[in-house]
mmCIF file of C-alpha atoms in Angstrom:
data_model
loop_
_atom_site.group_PDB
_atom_site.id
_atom_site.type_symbol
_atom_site.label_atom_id
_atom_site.label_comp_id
_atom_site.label_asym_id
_atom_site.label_seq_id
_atom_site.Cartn_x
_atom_site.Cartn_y
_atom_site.Cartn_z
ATOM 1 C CA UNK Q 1 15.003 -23.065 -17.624
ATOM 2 C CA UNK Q 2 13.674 -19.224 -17.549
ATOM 3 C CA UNK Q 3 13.510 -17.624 -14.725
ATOM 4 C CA UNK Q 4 9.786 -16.433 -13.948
ATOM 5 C CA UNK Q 5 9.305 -12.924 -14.188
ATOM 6 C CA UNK Q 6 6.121 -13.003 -11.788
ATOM 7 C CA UNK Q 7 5.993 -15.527 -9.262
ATOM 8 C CA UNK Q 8 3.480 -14.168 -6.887
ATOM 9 C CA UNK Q 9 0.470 -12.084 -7.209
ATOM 10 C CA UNK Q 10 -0.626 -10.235 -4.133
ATOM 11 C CA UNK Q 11 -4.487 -8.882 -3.878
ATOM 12 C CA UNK Q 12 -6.123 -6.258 -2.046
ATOM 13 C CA UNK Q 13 -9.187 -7.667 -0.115
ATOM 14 C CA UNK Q 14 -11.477 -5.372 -0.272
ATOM 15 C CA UNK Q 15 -13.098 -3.935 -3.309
ATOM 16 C CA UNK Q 16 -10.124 -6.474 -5.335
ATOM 17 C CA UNK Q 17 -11.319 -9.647 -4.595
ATOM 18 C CA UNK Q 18 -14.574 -8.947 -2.514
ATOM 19 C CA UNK Q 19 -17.509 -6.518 -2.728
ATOM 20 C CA UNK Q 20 -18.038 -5.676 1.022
ATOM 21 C CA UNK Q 21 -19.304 -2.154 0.924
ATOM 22 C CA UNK Q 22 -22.924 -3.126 1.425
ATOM 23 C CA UNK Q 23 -21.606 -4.566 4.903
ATOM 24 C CA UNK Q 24 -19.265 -1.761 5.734
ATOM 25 C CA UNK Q 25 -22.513 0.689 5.043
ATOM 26 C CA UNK Q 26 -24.539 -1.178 7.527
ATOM 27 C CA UNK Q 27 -21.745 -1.289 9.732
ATOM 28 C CA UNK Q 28 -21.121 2.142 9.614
ATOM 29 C CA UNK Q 29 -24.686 3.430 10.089
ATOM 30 C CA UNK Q 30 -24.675 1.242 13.303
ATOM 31 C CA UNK Q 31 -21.574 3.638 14.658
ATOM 32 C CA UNK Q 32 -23.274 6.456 13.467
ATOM 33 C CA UNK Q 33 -26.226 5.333 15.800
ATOM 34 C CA UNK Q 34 -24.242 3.880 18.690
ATOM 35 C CA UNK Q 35 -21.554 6.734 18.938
ATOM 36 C CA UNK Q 36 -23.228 9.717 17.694
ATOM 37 C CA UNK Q 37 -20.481 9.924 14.847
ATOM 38 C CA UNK Q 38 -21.306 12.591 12.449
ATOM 39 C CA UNK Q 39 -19.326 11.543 9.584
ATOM 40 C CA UNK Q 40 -21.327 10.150 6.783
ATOM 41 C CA UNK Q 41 -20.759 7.182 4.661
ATOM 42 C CA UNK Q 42 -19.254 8.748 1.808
ATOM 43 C CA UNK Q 43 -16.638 10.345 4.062
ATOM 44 C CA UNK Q 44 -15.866 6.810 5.582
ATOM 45 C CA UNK Q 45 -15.571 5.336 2.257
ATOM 46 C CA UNK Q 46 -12.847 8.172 0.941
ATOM 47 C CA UNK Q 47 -10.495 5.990 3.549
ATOM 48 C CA UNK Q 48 -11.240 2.417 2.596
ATOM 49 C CA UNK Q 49 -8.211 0.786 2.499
ATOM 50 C CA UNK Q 50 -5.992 2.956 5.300
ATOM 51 C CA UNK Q 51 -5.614 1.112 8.586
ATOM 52 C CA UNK Q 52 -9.284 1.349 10.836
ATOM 53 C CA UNK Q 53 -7.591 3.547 13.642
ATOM 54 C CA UNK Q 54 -6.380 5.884 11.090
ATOM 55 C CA UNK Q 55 -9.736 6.048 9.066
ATOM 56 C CA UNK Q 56 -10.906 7.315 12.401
ATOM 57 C CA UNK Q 57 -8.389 9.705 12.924
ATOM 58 C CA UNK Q 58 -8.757 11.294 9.455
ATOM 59 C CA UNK Q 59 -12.395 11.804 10.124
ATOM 60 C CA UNK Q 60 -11.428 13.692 13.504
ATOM 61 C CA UNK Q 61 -13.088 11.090 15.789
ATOM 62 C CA UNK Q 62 -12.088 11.093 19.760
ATOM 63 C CA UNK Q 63 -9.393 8.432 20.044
ATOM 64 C CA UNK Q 64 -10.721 7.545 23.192
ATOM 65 C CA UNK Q 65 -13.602 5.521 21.115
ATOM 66 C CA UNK Q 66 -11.675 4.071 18.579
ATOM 67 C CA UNK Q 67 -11.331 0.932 19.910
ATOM 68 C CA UNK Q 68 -14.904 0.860 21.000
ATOM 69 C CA UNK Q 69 -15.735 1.904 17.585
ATOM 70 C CA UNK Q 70 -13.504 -0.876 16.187
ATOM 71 C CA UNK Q 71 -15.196 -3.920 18.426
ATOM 72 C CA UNK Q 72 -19.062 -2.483 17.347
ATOM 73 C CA UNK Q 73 -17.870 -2.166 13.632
ATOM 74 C CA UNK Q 74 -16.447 -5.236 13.227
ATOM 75 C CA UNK Q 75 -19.260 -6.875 15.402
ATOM 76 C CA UNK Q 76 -21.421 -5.981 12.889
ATOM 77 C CA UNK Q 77 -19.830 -6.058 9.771
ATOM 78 C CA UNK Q 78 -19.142 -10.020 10.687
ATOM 79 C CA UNK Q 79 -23.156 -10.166 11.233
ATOM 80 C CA UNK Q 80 -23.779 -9.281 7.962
ATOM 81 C CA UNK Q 81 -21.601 -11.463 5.302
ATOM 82 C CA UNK Q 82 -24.000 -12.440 4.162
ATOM 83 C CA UNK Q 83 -23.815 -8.959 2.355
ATOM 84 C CA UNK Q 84 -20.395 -9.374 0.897
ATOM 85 C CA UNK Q 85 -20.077 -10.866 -2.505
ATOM 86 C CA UNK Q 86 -16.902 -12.145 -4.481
ATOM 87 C CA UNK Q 87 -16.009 -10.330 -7.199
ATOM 88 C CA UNK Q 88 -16.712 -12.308 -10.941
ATOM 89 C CA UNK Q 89 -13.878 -14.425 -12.146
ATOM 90 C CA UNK Q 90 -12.058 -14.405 -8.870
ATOM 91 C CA UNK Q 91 -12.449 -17.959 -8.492
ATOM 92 C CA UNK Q 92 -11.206 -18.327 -12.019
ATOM 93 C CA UNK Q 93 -8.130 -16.352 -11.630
ATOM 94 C CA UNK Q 94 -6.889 -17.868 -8.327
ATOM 95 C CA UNK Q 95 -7.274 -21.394 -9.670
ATOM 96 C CA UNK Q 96 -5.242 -20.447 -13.199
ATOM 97 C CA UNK Q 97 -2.306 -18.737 -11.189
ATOM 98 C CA UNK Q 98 -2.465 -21.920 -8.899
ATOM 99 C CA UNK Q 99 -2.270 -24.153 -12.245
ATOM 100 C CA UNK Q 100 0.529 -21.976 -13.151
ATOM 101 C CA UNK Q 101 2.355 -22.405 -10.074
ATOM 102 C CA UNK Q 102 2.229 -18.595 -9.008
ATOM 103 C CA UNK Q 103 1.347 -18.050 -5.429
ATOM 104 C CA UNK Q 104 -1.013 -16.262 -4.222
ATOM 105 C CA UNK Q 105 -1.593 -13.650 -1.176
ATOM 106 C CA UNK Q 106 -3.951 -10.941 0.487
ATOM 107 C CA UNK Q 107 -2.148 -7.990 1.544
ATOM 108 C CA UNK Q 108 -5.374 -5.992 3.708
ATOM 109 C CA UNK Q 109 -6.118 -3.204 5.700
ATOM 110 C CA UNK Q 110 -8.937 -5.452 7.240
ATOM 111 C CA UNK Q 111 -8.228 -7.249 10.523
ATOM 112 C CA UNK Q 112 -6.920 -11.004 10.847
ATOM 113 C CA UNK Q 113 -10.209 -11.718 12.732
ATOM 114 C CA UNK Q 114 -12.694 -10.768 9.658
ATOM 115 C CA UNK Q 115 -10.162 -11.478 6.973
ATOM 116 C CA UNK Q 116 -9.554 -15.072 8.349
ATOM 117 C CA UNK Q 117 -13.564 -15.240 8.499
ATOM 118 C CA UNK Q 118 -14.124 -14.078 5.058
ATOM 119 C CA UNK Q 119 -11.228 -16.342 3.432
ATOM 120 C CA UNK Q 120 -13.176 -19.194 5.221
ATOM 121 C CA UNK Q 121 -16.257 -18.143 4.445
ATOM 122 C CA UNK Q 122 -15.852 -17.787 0.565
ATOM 123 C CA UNK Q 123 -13.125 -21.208 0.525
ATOM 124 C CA UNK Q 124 -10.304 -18.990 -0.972
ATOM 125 C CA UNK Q 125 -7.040 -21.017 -1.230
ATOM 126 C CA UNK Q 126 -4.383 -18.020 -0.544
ATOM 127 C CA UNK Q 127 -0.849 -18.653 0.658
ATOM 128 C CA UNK Q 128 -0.038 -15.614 2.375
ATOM 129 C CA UNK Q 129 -2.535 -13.642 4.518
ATOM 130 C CA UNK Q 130 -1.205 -9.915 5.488
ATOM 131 C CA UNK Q 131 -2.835 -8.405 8.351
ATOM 132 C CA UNK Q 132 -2.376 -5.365 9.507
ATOM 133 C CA UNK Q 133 -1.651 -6.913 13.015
ATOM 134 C CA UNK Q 134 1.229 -8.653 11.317
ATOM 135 C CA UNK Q 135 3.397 -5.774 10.690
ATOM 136 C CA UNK Q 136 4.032 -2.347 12.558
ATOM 137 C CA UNK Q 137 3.474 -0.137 9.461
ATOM 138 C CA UNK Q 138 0.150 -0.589 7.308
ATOM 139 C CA UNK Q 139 -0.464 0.493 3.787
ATOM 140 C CA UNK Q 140 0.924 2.607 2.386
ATOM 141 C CA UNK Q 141 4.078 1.518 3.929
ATOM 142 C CA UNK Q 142 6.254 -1.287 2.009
ATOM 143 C CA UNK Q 143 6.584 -3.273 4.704
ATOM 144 C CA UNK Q 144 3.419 -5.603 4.063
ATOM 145 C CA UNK Q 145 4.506 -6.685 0.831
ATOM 146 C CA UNK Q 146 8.035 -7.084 2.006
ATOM 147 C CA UNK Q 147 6.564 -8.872 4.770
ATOM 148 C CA UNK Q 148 4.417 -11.326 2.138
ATOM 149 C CA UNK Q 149 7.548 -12.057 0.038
ATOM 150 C CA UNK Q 150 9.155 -13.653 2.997
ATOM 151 C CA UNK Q 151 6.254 -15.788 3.520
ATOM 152 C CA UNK Q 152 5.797 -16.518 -0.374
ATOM 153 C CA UNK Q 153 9.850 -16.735 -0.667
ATOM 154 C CA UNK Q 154 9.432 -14.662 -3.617
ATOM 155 C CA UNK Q 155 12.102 -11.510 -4.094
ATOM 156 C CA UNK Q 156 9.509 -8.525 -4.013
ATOM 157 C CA UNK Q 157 10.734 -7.433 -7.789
ATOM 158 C CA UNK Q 158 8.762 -10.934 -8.444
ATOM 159 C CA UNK Q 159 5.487 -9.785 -6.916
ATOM 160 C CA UNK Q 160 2.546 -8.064 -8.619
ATOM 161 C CA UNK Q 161 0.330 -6.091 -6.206
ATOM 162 C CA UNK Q 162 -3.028 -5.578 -7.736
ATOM 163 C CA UNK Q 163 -5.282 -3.053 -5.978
ATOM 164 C CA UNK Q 164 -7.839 -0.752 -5.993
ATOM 165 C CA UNK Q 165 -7.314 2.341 -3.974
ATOM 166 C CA UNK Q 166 -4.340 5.306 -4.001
ATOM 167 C CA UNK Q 167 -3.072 3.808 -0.806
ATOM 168 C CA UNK Q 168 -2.566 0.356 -2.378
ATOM 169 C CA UNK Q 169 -0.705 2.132 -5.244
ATOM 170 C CA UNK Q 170 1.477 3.915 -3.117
ATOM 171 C CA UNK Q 171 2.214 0.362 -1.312
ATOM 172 C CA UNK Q 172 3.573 -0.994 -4.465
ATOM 173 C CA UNK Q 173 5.069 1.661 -5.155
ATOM 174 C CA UNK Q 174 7.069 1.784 -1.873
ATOM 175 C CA UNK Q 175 7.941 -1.774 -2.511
#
């Protein structure tokens, strides 16, 4: 028998298998309101898929409010899912590379909390869930996807990482 040259396919959450932007906009607005944060939308959105903390950092936000920040964004990002769509044929795909016995995973920037929520909420069947509260380094460090192969038991030079930011690129790439 052939070895498999791709046994796993790892996803990017955000923007990759959901369309939560319309929820991170509302979200955002709400800390632009509640904080006083200055930073627009579009300057938030240049960061999507870096670790939150460091989003805030690169938009030169007191650290001292980050993790108040954190708690009101998420608060009300998880309000509003109703606003987040899957993205077309992402039903489709998972299901074929489950026929095909190729496991699937979510390597994320987003928290276990709303991840977990979201995974529920849409009935995705994924076998690895990266968080970034799983591993010390976040994108674009390798250690997320070499953290997913152990739980897929998959060699990482068996794993395609499919993404949709520069960060996510320079994961794979660090892989």
């Amino acid at each position: 028998m052939q070895k498999r040259l791709i046994s796993s396919v790892l996803f990017d959450f955000d923007g990759v298998l959901i369309d939560s932007l319309p929820a991170m906009q509302v979200a955002w607005l709400s800390v632009q309101k509640e904080f006083g944060v200055k930073a627009e939308f579009n300057q938030y959105k240049e960061f999507i898929g870096l670790p939150f903390n460091i989003i805030l950092s690169k938009l030169n936000i007191d650290p001292l409010l980050h993790n108040s920040i954190y708690q009101h964004y998420s608060k009300i990002a998880s309000r509003n899912k109703n606003l987040i769509n899957l993205n077309p044929y992402v039903e489709f795909i998972l299901n074929w590379l489950s026929k095909n016995s190729i496991s699937t995973g979510i390597v994320t920037s987003k928290d276990k909390l709303r991840t977990y929520e979201l995974i529920e909420y849409f009935q995705l069947n994924i076998k690895a869930i990266i968080t970034p509260e799983l591993t010390r380094l976040g994108k674009p460090s390798a250690q997320p996807i070499i953290y997913a192969s152990k739980e897929l038991n998959t060699p990482v030079n068996q794993i395609v990482f499919i993404g949709d930011m520069f960060s996510d690129m320079l994961t794979a790439l660090n892989s």
